[in-house]
Tab-separated table of C-alpha atoms and ligand atoms in Angstrom:
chain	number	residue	atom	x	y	z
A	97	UNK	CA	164.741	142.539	252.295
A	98	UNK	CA	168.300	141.073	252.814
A	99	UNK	CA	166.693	137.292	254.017
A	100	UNK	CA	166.177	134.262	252.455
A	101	UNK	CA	163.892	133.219	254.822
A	102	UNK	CA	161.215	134.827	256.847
A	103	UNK	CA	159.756	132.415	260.006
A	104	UNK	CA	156.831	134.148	261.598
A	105	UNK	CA	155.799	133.770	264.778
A	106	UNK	CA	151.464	133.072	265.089
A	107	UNK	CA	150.162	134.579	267.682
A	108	UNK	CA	150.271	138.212	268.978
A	109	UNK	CA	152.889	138.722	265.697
A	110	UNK	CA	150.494	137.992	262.926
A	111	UNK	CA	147.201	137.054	264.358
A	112	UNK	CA	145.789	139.822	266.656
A	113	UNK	CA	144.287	138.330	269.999
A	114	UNK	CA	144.109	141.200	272.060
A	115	UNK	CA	145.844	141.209	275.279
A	116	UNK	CA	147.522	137.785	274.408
A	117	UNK	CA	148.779	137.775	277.989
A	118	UNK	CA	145.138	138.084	279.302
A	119	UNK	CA	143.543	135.487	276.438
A	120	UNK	CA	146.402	132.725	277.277
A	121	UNK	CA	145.677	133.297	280.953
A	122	UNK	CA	141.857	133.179	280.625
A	123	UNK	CA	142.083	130.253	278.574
A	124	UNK	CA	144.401	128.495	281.829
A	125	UNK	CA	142.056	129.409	284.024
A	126	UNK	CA	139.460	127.459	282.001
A	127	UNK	CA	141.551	124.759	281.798
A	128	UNK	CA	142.122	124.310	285.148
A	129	UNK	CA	138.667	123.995	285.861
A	130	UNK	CA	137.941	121.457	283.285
A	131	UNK	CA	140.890	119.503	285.246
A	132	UNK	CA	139.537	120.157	288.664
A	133	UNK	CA	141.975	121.891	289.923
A	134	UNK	CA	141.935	122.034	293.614
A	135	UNK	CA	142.124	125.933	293.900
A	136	UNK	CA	142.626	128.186	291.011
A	137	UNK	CA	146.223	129.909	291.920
A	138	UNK	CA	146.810	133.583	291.645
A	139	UNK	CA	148.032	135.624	288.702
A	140	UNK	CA	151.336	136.088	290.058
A	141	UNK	CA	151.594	132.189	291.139
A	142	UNK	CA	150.263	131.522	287.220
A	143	UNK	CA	153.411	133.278	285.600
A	144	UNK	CA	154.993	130.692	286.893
A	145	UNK	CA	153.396	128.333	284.612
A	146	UNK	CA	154.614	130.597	281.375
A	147	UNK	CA	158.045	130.616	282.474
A	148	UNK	CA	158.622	127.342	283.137
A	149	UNK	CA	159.119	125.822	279.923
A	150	UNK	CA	159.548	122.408	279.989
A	151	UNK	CA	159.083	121.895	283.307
A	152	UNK	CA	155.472	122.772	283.266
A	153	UNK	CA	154.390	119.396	284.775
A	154	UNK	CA	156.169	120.199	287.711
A	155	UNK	CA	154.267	123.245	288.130
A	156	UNK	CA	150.833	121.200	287.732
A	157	UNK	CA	151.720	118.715	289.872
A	158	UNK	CA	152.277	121.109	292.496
A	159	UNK	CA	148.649	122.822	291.884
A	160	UNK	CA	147.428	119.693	292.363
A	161	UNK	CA	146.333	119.053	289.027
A	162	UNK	CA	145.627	115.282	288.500
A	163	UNK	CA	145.716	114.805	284.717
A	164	UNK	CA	148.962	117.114	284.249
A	165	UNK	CA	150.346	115.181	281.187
A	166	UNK	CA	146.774	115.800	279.793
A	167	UNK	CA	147.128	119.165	280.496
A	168	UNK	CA	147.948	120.688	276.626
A	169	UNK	CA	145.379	118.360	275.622
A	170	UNK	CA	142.341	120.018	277.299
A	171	UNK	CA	144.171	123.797	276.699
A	172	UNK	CA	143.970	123.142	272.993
A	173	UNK	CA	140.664	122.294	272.799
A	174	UNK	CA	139.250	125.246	275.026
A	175	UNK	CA	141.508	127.383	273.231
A	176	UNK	CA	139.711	126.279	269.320
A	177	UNK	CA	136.666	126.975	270.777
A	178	UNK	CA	137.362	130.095	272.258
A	179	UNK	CA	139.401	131.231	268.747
A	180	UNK	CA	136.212	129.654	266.745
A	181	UNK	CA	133.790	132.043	268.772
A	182	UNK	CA	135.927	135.357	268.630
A	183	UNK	CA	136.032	134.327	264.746
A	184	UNK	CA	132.398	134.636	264.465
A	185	UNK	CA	131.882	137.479	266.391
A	186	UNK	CA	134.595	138.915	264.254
A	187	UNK	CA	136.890	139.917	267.786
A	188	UNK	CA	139.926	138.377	266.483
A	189	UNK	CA	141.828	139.508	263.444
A	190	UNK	CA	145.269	139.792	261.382
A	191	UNK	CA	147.122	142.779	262.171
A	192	UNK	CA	146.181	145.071	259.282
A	193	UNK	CA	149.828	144.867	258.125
A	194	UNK	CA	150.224	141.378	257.978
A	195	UNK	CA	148.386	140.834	254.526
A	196	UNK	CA	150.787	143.568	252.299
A	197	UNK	CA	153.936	142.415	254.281
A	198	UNK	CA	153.562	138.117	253.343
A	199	UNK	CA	152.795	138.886	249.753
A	200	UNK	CA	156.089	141.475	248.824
A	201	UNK	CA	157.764	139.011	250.754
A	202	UNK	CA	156.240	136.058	248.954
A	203	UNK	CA	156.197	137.791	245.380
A	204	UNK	CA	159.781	138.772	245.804
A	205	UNK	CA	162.175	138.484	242.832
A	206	UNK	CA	164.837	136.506	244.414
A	207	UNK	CA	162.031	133.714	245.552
A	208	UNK	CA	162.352	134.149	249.404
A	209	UNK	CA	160.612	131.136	251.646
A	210	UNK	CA	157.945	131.500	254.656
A	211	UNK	CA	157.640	129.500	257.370
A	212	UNK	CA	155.580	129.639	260.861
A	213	UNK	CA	156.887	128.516	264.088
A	214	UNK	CA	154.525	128.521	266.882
A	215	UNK	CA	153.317	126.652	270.227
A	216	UNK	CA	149.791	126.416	269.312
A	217	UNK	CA	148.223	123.272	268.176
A	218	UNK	CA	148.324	122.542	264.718
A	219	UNK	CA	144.526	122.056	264.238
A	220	UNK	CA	144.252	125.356	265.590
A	221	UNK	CA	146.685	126.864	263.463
A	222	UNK	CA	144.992	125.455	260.394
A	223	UNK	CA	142.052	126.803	260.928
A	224	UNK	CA	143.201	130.421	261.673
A	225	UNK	CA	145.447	130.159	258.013
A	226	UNK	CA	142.361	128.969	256.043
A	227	UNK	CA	139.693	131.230	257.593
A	228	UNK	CA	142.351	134.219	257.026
A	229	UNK	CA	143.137	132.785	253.596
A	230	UNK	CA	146.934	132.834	254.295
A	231	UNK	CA	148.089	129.535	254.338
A	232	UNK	CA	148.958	129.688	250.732
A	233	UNK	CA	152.617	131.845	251.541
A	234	UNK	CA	153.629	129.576	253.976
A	235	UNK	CA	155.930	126.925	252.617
A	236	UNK	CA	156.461	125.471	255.884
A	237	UNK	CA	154.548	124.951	258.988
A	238	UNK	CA	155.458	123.490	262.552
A	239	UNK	CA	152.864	123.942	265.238
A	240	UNK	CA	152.007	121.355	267.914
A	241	UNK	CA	150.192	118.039	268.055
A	242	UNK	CA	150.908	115.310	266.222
A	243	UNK	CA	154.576	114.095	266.172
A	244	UNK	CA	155.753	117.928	267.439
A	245	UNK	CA	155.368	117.422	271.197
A	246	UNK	CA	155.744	120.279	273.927
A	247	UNK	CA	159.062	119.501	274.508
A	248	UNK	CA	159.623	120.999	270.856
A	249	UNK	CA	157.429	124.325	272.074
A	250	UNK	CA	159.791	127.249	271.501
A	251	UNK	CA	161.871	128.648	273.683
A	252	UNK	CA	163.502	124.842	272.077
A	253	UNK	CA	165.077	126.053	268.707
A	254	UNK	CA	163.517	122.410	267.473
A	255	UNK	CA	160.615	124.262	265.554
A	256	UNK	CA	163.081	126.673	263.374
A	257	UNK	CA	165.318	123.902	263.180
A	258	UNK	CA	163.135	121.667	261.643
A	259	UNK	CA	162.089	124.320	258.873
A	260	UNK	CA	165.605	125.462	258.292
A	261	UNK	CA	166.315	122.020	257.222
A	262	UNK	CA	163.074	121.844	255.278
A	263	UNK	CA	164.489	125.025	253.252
A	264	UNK	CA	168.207	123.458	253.264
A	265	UNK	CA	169.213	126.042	255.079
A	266	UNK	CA	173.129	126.738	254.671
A	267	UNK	CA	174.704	129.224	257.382
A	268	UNK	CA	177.183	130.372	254.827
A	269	UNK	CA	174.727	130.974	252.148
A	270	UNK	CA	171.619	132.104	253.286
A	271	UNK	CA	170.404	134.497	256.102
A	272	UNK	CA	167.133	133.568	258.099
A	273	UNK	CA	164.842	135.884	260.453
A	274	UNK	CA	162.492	134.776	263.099
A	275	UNK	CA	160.107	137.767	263.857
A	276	UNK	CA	157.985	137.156	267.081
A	277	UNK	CA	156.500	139.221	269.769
A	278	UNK	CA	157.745	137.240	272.694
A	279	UNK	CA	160.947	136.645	274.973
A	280	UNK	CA	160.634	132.490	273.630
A	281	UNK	CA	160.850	133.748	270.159
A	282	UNK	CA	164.064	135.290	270.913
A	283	UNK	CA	165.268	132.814	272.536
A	284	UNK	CA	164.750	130.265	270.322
A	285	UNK	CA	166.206	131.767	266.933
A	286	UNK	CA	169.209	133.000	268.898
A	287	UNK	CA	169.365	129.313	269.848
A	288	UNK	CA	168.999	128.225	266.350
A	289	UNK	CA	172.186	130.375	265.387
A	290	UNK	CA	169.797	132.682	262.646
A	291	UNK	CA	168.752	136.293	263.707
A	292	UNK	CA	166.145	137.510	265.688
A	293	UNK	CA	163.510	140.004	265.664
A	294	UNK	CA	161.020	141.560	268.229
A	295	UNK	CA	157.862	143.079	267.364
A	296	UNK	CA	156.237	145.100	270.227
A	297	UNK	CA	153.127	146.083	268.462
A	298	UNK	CA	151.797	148.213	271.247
A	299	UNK	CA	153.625	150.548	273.267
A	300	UNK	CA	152.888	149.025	276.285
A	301	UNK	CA	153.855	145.892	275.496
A	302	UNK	CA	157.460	145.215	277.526
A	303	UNK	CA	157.249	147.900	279.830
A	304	UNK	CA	159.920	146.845	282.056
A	305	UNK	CA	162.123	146.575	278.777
A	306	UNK	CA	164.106	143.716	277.682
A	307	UNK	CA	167.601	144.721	278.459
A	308	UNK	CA	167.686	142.205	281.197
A	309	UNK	CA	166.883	139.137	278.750
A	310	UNK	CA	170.151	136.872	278.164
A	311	UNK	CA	169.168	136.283	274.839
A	312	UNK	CA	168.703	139.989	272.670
A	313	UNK	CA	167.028	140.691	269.509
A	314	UNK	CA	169.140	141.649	266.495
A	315	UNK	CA	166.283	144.080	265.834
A	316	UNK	CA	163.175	145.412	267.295
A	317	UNK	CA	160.393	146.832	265.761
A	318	UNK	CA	156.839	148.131	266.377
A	319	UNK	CA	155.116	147.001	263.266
A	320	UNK	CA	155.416	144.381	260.605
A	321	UNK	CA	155.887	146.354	257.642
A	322	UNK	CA	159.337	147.410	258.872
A	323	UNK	CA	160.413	143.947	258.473
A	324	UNK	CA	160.752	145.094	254.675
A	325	UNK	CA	163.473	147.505	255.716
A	326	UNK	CA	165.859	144.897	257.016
B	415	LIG	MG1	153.431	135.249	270.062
């Protein structure tokens, strides 16, 4: 465990959704109903929307969507519901590693922080920590809503940025580690100058590989308890 601090990505890294590819992109769907959406666009035409980053709006606008600046608004809200349903019905879940790896982490000797950087609302986020009784080893938190605003959604480094400075971060005396199981994650710790980790989780996950990304993880893993090894 040669890190100070340990920023966890929510979603598909610690919180077990399923298919988090299909769940986001049901949840769209959804959303694009509530906001009339003149025709639903196809899958392939919807990856569009993931990749775009900040530019999203432009992507509404050109699915017609009237209400675009509204848009994360409406996607939070179907998305709580959704997570408070799969909740009762016991469908969603921590990854069964996720407990044992935050608490040697947390109990460790040498007092080592934990932070969560994610893009889902922060409401949202709450809820999941409490109901999984986890919030407690998280010493920081930046989700969105509030002041954090989608322009701050990672791939921007603004999320670990803003916890680094929390834990007065120094580049010459500490080391920090985002883990997260997505191309943004990556992206954005490599941005924030700290290192970077992918977990795959499943197999299948990144079939096409990610030697192609411009931005590579400093490691890769399959599951969370191997974070302990680095
Ligand atoms: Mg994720």
């Amino acid at each position: 465990m040669n890190f100070n601090f340990y920023l966890f990505d929510l979603d598909g890294t610690l919180l077990n959704l399923g298919d988090i590819g299909a769940y986001a992109n049901q949840i769209l769907v959804k959303t694009l109903n509530e906001l009339r959406t003149p025709q639903i666009p196809d899958k392939e035409e919807r990856y569009k929307f993931w990749s775009a980053g900040d530019k999203y709006i432009e992507v509404l606008n050109k699915w017609g969507v009237s209400k675009a600046r509204d848009f994360w608004e409406h996607y939070d809200k179907i998305d709580f519901k959704q997570r408070k349903v799969l909740f009762d019905q016991k469908k969603i879940a921590l990854f069964d590693d996720v407990r044992f790896v935050l608490k040697r982490i947390y109990n460790h000797k040498d007092g080592k922080r934990l932070g969560i950087v994610t893009n889902t609302a922060n409401y949202v986020v709450d809820f999941i920590l409490k109901k999984f009784k986890i919030a407690h080893f998280f010493q920081n938190i930046f989700s969105m809503g509030a002041k954090n605003d989608q322009e701050f959604a990672k791939p921007s480094p603004s999320g670990i940025i803003s916890i680094l400075e929390n834990f007065h971060y120094d580049g010459n005396d500490h080391k920090a580690l985002m883990i997260g199981d997505s191309m943004s994650d990556i992206i954005a710790a490599k941005k924030a100058n700290i290192f970077a980790c992918l977990i795959k989780r499943e197999k299948k996950r990144f079939e096409k590989g990610f030697n192609a990304w411009k931005f590579q993880p400093d490691y890769i893993i399959d599951r969370l308890d191997e974070v302990l090894e680095l």
